[in-house]
PDB file of C-alpha atoms in Angstrom:
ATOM      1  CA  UNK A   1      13.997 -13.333  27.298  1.00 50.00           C
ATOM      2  CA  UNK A   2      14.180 -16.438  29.341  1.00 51.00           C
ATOM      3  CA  UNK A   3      15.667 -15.619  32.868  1.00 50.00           C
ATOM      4  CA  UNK A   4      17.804 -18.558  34.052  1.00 51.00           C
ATOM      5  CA  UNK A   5      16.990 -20.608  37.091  1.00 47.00           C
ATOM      6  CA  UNK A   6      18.805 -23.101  39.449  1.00 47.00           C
ATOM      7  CA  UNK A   7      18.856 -26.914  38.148  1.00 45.00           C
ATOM      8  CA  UNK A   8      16.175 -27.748  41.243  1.00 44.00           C
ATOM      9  CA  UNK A   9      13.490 -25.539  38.998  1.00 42.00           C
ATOM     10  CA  UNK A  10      14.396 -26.150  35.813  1.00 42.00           C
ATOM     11  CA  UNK A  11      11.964 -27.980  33.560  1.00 44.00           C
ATOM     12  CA  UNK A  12      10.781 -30.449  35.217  1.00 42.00           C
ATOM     13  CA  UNK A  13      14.326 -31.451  36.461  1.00 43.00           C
ATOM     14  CA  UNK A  14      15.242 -33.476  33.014  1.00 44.00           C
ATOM     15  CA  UNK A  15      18.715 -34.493  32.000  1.00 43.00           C
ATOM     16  CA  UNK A  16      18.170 -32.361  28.842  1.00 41.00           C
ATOM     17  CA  UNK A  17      15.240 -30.603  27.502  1.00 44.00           C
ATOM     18  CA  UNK A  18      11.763 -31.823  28.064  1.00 45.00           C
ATOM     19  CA  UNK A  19       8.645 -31.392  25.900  1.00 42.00           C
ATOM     20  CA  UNK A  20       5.284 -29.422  28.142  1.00 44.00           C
ATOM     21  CA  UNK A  21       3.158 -31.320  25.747  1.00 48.00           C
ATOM     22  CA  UNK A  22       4.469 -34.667  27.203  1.00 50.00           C
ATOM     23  CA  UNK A  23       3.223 -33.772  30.616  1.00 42.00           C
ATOM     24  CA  UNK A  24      -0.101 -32.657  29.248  1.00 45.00           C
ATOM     25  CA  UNK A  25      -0.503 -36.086  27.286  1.00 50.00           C
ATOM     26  CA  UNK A  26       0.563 -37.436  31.169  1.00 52.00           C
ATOM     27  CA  UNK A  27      -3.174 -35.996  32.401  1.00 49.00           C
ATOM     28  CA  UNK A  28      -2.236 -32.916  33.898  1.00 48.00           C
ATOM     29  CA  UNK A  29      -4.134 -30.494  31.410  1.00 45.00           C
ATOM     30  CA  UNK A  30      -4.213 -27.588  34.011  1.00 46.00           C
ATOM     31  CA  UNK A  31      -1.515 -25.370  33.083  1.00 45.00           C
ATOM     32  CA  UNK A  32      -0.676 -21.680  33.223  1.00 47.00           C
ATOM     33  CA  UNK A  33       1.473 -21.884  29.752  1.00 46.00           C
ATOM     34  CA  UNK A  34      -0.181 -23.931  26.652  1.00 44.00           C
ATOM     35  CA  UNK A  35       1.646 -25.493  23.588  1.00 44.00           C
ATOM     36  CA  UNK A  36       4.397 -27.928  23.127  1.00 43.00           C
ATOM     37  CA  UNK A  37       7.020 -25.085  24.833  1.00 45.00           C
ATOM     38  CA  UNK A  38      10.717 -25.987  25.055  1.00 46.00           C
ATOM     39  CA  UNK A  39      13.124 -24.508  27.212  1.00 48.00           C
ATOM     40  CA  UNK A  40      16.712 -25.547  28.390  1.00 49.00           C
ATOM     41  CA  UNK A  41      17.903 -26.164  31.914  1.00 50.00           C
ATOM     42  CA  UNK A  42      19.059 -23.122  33.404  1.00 51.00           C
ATOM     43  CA  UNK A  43      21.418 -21.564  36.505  1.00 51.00           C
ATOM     44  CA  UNK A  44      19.754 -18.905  38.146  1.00 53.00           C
ATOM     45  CA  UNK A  45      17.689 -19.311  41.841  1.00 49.00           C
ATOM     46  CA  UNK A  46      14.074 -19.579  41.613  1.00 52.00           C
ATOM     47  CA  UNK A  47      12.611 -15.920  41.773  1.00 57.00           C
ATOM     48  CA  UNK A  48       8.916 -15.467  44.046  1.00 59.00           C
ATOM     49  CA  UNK A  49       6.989 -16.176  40.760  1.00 56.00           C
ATOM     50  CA  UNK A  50       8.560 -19.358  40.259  1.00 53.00           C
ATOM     51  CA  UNK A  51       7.604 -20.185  43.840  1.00 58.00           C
ATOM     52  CA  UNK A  52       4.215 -19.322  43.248  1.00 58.00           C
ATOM     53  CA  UNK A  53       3.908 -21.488  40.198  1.00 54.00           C
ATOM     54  CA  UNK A  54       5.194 -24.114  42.077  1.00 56.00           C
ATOM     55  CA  UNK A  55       3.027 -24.335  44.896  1.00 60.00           C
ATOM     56  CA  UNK A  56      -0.056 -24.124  42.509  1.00 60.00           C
ATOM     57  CA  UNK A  57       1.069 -26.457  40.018  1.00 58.00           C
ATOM     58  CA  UNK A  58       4.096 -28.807  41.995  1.00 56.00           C
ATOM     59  CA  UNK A  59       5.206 -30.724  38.577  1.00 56.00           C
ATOM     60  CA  UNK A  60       5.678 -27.172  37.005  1.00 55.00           C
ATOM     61  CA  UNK A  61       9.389 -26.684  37.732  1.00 56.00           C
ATOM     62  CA  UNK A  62       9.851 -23.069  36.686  1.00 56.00           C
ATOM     63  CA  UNK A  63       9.959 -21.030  33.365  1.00 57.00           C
ATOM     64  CA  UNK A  64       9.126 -17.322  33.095  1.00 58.00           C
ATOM     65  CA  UNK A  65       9.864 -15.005  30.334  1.00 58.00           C
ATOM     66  CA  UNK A  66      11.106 -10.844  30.819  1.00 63.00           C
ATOM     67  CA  UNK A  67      10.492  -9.594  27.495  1.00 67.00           C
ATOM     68  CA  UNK A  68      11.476  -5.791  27.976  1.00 70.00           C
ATOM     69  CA  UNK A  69      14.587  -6.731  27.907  1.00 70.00           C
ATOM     70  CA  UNK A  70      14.564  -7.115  24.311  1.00 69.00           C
ATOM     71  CA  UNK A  71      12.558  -3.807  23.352  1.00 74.00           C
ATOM     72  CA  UNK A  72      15.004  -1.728  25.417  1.00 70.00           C
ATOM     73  CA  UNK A  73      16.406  -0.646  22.191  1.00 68.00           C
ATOM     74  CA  UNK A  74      13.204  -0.066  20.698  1.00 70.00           C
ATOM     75  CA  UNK A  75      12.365   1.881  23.567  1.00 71.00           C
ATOM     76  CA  UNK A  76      15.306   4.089  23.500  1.00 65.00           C
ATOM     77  CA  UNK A  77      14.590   4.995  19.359  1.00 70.00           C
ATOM     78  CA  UNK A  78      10.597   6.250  20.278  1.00 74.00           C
ATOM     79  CA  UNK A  79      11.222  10.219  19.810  1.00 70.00           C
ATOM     80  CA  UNK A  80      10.498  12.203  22.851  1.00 69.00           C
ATOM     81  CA  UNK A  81      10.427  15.737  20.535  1.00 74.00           C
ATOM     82  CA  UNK A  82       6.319  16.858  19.282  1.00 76.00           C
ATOM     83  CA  UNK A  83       7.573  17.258  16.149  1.00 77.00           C
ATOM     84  CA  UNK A  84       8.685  13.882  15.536  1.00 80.00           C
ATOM     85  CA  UNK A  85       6.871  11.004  14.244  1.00 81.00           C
ATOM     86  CA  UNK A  86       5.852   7.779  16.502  1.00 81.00           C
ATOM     87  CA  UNK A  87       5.192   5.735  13.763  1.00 84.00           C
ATOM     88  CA  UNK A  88       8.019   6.040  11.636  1.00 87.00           C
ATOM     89  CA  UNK A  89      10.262   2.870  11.689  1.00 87.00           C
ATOM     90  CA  UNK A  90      12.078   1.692   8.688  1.00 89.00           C
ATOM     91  CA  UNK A  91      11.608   4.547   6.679  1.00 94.00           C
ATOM     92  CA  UNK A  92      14.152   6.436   5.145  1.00 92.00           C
ATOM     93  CA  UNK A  93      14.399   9.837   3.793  1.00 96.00           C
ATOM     94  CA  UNK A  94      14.674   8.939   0.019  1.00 97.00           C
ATOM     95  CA  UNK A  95      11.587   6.717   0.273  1.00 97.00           C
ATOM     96  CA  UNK A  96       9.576   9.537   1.933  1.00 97.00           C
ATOM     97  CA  UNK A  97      10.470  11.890  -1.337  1.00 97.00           C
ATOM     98  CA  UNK A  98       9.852   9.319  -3.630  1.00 98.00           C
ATOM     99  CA  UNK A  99       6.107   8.897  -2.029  1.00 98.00           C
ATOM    100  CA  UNK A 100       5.841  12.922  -2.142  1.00 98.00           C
ATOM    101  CA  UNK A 101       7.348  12.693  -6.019  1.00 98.00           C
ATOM    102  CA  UNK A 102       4.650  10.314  -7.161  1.00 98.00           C
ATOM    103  CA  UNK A 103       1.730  12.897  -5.630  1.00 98.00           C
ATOM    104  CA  UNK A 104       3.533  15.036  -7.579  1.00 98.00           C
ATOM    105  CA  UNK A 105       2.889  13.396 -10.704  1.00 98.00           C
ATOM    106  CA  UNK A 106      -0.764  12.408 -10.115  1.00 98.00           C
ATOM    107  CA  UNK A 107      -2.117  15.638  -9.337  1.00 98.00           C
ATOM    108  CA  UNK A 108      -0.238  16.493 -12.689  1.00 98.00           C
ATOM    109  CA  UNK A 109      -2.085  14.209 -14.466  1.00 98.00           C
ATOM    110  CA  UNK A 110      -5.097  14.556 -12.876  1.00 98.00           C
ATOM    111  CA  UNK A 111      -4.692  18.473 -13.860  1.00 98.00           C
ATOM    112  CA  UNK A 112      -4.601  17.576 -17.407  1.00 98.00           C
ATOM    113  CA  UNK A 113      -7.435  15.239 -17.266  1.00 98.00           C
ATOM    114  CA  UNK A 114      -9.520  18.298 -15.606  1.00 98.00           C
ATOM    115  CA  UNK A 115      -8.829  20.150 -18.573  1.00 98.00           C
ATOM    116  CA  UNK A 116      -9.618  17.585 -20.971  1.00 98.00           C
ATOM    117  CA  UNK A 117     -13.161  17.332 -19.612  1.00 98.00           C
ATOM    118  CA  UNK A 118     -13.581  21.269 -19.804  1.00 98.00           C
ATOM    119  CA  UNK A 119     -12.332  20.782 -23.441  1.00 98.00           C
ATOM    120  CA  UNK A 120     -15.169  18.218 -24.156  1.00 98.00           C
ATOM    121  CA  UNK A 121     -17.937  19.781 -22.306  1.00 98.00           C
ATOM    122  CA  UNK A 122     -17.867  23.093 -24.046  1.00 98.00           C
ATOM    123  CA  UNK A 123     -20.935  23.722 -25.847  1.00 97.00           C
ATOM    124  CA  UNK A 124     -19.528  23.824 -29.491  1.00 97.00           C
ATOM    125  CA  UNK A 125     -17.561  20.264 -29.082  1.00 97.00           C
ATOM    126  CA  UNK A 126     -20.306  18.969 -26.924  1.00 97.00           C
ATOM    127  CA  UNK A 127     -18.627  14.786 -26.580  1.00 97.00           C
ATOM    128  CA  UNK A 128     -19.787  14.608 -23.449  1.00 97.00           C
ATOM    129  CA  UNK A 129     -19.060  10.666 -23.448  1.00 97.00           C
ATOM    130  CA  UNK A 130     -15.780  11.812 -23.480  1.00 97.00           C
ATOM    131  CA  UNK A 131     -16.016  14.841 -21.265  1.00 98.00           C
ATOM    132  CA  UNK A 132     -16.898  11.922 -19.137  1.00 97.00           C
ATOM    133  CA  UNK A 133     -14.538   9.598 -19.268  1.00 98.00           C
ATOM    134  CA  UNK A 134     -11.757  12.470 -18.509  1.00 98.00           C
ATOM    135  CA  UNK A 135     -13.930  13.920 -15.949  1.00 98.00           C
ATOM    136  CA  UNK A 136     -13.685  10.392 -14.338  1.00 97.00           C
ATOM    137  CA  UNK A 137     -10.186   9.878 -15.137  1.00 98.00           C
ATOM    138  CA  UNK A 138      -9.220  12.860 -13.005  1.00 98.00           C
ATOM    139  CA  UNK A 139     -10.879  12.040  -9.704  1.00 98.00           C
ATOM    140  CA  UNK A 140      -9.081   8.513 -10.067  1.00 98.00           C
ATOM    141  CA  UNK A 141      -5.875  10.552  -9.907  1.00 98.00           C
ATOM    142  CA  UNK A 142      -6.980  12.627  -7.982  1.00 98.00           C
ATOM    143  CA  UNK A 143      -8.037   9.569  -5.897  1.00 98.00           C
ATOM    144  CA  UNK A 144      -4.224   8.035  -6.273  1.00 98.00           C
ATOM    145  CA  UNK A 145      -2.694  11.047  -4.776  1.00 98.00           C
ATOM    146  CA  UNK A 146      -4.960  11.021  -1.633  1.00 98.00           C
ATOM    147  CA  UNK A 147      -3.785   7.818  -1.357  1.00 98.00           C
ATOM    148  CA  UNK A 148      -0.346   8.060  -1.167  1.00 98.00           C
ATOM    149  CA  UNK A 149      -0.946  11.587   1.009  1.00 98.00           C
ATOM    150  CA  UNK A 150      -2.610   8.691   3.453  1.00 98.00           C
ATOM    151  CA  UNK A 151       0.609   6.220   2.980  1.00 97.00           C
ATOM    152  CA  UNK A 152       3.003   9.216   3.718  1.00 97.00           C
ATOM    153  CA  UNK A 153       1.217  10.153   6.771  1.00 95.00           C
ATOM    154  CA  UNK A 154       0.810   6.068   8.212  1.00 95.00           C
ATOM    155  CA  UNK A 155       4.594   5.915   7.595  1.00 95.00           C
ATOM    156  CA  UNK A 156       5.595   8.453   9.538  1.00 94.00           C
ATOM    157  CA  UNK A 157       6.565  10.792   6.235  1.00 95.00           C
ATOM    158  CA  UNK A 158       5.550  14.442   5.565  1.00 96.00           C
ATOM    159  CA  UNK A 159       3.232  15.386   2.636  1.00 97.00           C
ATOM    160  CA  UNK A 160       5.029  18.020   0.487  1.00 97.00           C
ATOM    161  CA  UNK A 161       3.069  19.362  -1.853  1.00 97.00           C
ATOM    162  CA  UNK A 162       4.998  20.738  -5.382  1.00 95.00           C
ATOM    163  CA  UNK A 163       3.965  23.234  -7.810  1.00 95.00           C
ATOM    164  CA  UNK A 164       1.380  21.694 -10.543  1.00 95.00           C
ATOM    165  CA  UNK A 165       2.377  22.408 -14.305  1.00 94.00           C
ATOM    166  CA  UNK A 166      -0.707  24.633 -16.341  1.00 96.00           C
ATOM    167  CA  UNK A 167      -2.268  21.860 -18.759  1.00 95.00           C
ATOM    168  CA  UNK A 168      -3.407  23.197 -22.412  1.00 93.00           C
ATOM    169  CA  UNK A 169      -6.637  23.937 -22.879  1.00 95.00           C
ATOM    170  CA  UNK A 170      -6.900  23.273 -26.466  1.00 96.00           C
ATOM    171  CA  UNK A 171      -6.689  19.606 -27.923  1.00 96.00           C
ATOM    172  CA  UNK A 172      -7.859  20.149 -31.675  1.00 94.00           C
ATOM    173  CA  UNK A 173      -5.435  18.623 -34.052  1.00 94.00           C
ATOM    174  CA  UNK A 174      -5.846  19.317 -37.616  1.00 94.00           C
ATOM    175  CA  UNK A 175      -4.890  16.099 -38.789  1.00 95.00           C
ATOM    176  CA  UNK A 176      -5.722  14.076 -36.011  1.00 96.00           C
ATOM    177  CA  UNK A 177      -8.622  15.809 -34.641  1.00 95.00           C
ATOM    178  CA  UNK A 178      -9.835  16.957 -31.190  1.00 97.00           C
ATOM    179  CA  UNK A 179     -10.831  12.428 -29.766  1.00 97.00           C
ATOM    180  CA  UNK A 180      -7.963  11.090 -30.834  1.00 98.00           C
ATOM    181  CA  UNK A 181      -5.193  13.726 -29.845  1.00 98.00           C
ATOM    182  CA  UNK A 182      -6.525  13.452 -26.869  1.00 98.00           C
ATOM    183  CA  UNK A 183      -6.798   9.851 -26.126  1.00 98.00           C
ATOM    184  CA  UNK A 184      -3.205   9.459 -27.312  1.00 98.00           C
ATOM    185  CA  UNK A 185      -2.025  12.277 -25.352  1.00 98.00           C
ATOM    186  CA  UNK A 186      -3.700  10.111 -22.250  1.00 98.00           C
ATOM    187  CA  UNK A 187      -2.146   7.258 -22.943  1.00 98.00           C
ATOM    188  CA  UNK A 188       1.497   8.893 -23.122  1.00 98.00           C
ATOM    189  CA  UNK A 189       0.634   9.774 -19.759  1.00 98.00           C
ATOM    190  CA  UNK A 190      -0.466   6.598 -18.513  1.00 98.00           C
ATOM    191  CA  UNK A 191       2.400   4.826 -19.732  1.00 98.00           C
ATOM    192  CA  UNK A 192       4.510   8.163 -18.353  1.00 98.00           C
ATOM    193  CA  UNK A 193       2.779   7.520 -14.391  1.00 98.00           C
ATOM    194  CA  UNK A 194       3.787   3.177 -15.297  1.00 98.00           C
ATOM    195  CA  UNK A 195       7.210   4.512 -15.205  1.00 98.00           C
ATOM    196  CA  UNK A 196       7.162   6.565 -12.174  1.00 98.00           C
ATOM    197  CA  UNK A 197       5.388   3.725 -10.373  1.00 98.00           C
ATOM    198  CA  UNK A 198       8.187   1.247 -11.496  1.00 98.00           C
ATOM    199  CA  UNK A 199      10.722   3.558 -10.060  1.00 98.00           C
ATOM    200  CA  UNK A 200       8.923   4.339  -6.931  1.00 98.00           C
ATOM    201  CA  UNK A 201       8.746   0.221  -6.570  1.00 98.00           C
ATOM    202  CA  UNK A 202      12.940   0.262  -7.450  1.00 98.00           C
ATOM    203  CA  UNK A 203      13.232   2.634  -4.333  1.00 98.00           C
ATOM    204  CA  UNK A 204      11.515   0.749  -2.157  1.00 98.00           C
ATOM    205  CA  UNK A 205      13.612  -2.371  -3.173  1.00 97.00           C
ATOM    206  CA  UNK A 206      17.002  -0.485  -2.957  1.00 97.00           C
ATOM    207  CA  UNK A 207      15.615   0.717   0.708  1.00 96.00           C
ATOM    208  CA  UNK A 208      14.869  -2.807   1.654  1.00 96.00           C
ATOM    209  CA  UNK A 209      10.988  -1.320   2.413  1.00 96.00           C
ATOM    210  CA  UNK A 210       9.006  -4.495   1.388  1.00 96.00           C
ATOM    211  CA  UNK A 211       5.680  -2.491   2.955  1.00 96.00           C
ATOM    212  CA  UNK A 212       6.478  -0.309   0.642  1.00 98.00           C
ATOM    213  CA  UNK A 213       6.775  -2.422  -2.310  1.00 98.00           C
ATOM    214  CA  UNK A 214       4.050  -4.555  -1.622  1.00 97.00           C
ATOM    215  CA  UNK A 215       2.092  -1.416  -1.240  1.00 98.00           C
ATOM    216  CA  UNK A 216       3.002  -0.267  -4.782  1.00 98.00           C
ATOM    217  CA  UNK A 217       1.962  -3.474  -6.021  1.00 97.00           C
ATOM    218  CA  UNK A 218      -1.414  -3.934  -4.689  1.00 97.00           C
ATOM    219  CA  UNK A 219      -2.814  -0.474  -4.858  1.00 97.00           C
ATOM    220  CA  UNK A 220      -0.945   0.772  -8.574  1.00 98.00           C
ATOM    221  CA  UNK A 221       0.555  -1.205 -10.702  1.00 98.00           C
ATOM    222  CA  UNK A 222      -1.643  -3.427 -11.549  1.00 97.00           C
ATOM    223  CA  UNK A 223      -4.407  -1.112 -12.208  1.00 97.00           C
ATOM    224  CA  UNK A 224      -1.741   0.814 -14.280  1.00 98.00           C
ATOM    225  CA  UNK A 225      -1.596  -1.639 -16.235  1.00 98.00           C
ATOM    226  CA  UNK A 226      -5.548  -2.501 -16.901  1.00 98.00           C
ATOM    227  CA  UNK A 227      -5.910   1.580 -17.470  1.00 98.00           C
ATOM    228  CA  UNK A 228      -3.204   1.173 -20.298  1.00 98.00           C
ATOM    229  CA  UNK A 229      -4.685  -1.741 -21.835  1.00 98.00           C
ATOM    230  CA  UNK A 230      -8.133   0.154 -21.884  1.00 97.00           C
ATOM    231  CA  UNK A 231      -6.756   3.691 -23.120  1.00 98.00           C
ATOM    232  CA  UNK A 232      -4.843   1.898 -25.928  1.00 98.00           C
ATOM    233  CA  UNK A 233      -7.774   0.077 -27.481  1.00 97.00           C
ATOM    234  CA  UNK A 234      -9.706   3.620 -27.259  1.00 97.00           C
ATOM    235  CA  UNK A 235      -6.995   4.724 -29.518  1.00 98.00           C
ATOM    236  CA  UNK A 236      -7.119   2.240 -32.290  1.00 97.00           C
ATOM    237  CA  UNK A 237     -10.964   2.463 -32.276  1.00 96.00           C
ATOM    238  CA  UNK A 238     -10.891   6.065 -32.835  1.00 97.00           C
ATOM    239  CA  UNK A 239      -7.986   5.750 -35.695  1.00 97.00           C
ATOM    240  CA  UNK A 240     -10.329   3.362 -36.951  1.00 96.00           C
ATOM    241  CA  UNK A 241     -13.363   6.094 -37.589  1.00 94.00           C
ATOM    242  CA  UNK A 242     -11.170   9.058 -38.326  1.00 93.00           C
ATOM    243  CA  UNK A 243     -12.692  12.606 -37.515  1.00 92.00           C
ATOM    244  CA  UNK A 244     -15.706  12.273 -38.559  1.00 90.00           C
ATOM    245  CA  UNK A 245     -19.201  11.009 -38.011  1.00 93.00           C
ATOM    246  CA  UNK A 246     -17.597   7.635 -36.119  1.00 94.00           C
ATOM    247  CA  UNK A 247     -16.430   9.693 -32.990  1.00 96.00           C
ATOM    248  CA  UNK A 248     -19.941  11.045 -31.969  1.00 95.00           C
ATOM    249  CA  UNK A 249     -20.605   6.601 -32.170  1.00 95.00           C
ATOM    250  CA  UNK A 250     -17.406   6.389 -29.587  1.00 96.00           C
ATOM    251  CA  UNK A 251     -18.745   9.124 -27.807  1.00 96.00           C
ATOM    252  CA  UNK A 252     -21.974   7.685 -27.049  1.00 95.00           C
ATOM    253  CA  UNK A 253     -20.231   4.636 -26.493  1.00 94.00           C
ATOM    254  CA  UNK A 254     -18.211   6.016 -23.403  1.00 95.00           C
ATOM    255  CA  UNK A 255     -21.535   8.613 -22.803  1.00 94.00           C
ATOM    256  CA  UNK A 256     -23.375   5.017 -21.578  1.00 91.00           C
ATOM    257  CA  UNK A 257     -20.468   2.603 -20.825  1.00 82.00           C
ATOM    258  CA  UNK A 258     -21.801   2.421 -17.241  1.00 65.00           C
ATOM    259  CA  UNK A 259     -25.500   2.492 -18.183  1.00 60.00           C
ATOM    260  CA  UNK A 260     -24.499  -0.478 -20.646  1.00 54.00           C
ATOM    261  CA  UNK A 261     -22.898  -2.660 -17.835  1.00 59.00           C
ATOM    262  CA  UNK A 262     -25.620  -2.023 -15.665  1.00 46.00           C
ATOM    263  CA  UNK A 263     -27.769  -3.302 -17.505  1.00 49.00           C
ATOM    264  CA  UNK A 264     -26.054  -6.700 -18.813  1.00 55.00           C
ATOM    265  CA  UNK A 265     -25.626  -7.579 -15.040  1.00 51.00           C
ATOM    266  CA  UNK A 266     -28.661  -9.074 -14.800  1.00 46.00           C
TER     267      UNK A 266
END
C-alpha cells in the first residue's frame, strides 16, 4: 500500500507522474528501489524513512510502501485452533470429498487388479506375462491413490478412507476364456476411473479450483487415456487368437514387454 506524502516529497516534485527510469537514464544509477516504478503525487507529511532516503539520496523525493495493510484480512482467516489446517485456502468442502471419492475408486481398482494377478499366477493357469501386467497395473493404482492421499493433505483436506468392495477371484469364461474376460473386464474399468476423473475435473471447475483442475490434468487424464488406448488393443489381439494356443504367444509377449524395450534402446 502506498502511504501518501506531502507535495514537497512526492516524486521528485513533478506536475504529474514521473518515470524512476528517467532519472536513472539522467546518471544517477545509485538507487534504493530499481525498475521503471510509477507512483502519483501524494498528501501525507514525510515520515523519518522518507527523511532518511532523502538525506542519502537528495533527488529521491519520497515513496515507501506498508504492505500489511493489505494481508490484514489474510491474517485474520489463518486458524488459531490445532486442529485446523494452515494451508487450506480456496478449498471447499465438496472438492475435498471429491479428492477422497476418487481414492476411493483407485484402491477399488487396484483391489481387482491384485486379484487378477493371483488369478494368473496360480500354478494350473500359470500366464505369468499376464500375472504381470495386472500385478503392475495394481501398484499404478495403487500409486494414483497415494497421490491424491498427498494432494488432500497439501490442500489442507482430510484423507478418508472408505470401505473397499471384495473383487472375484475367478475370471474363467467359458466362451470367452480366462485372457480375454479379463482384459475386457480391465478395460470397463479403465474407461469406468476416465469417468470419475472427468467428474472430479467438473468439480473443480464448478468450485472455481483451477489448482485443482490443472492438477487433474497433468497427473490423470492424460495417462487415462494412453492406459485405455493400450488395454483396448490387448483386447482385439486376444479376440484375434481365441482361447487357445495364441494366448500363451500374448502372454509371453507381456511376460518380456520390458525386456523387449530394453533391448531396442540401443
Amino acid at each position: 500500500m502506498l502511504l501518501r506524502s506531502s507535495p514537497r516529497v512526492a516524486l521528485f516534485s513533478a506536475p504529474s507522474e514521473v518515470w524512476l527510469r528517467d532519472v536513472v537514464a539522467g546518471g544517477r544509477s545509485s538507487l534504493p528501489m530499481a525498475g521503471a516504478l510509477r507512483m502519483p503525487r501524494s498528501g501525507r507529511p514525510a515520515s523519518g524513512a522518507v527523511a532518511a532516503i532523502e538525506t542519502e539520496y537528495p533527488f529521491f523525493d519520497g515513496v515507501f510502501f506498508e504492505p500489511f495493510e493489505e494481508v490484514k484480512q489474510e491474517l485474520s482467516l489463518v486458524p488459531s485452533s490445532p486442529d485446523k489446517s494452515l494451508a487450506r485456502q480456496k478449498y471447499g468442502d465438496e472438492s475435498e470429498a471429491a479428492i477422497n471419492e476418487q481414492i476411493n475408486v483407485e484402491y477399488n481398482v487396484s483391489y481387482v487388479y491384485h486379484a487378477m494377478f493371483a488369478y494368473f499366477d496360480r500354478d494350473n493357469v500359470a500366464l505369468r506375462g499376464i500375472a504381470k501386467f495386472f500385478k503392475e497395473s495394481s501398484e499404478e493404482e495403487r500409486n494414483h491413490a497415494e497421490k491424491l492421499m498427498k494432494y488432500q493433505n497439501k490442500r489442507g483436506g482430510r484423507v478418508k478412507l472408505q470401505s473397499i468392495v471384495m473383487p472375484l477371484t475367478d475370471f474363467d469364461h467359458a466362451e470367452k476364456g480366462d485372457a480375454l474376460y479379463a482384459m475386457e473386464l480391465a478395460l470397463s474399468l479403465e474407461r469406468l476411473t476416465n469417468e470419475k476423473l472427468l467428474n472430479l475435473h467438473s468439480v473443480a471447475d464448478r468450485c472455481h479450483d483451477p489448482e485443482m483442475a490443472s492438477f487433474v490434468e497433468s497427473e490423470f487424464l492424460g495417462e487415462q487415456v494412453e492406459t485405455i488406448k493400450k488395454i483396448s488393443e490387448y483386447v482385439s489381439q486376444l479376440r484375434r487368437v481365441g482361447k487357445g494356443h495364441g494366448v500363451w504367444h500374448f502372454d509371453q509377449m507381456l511376460l518380456h514387454e520390458g525386456m523387449l524395450d530394453y533391448l531396442t534402446s540401443f
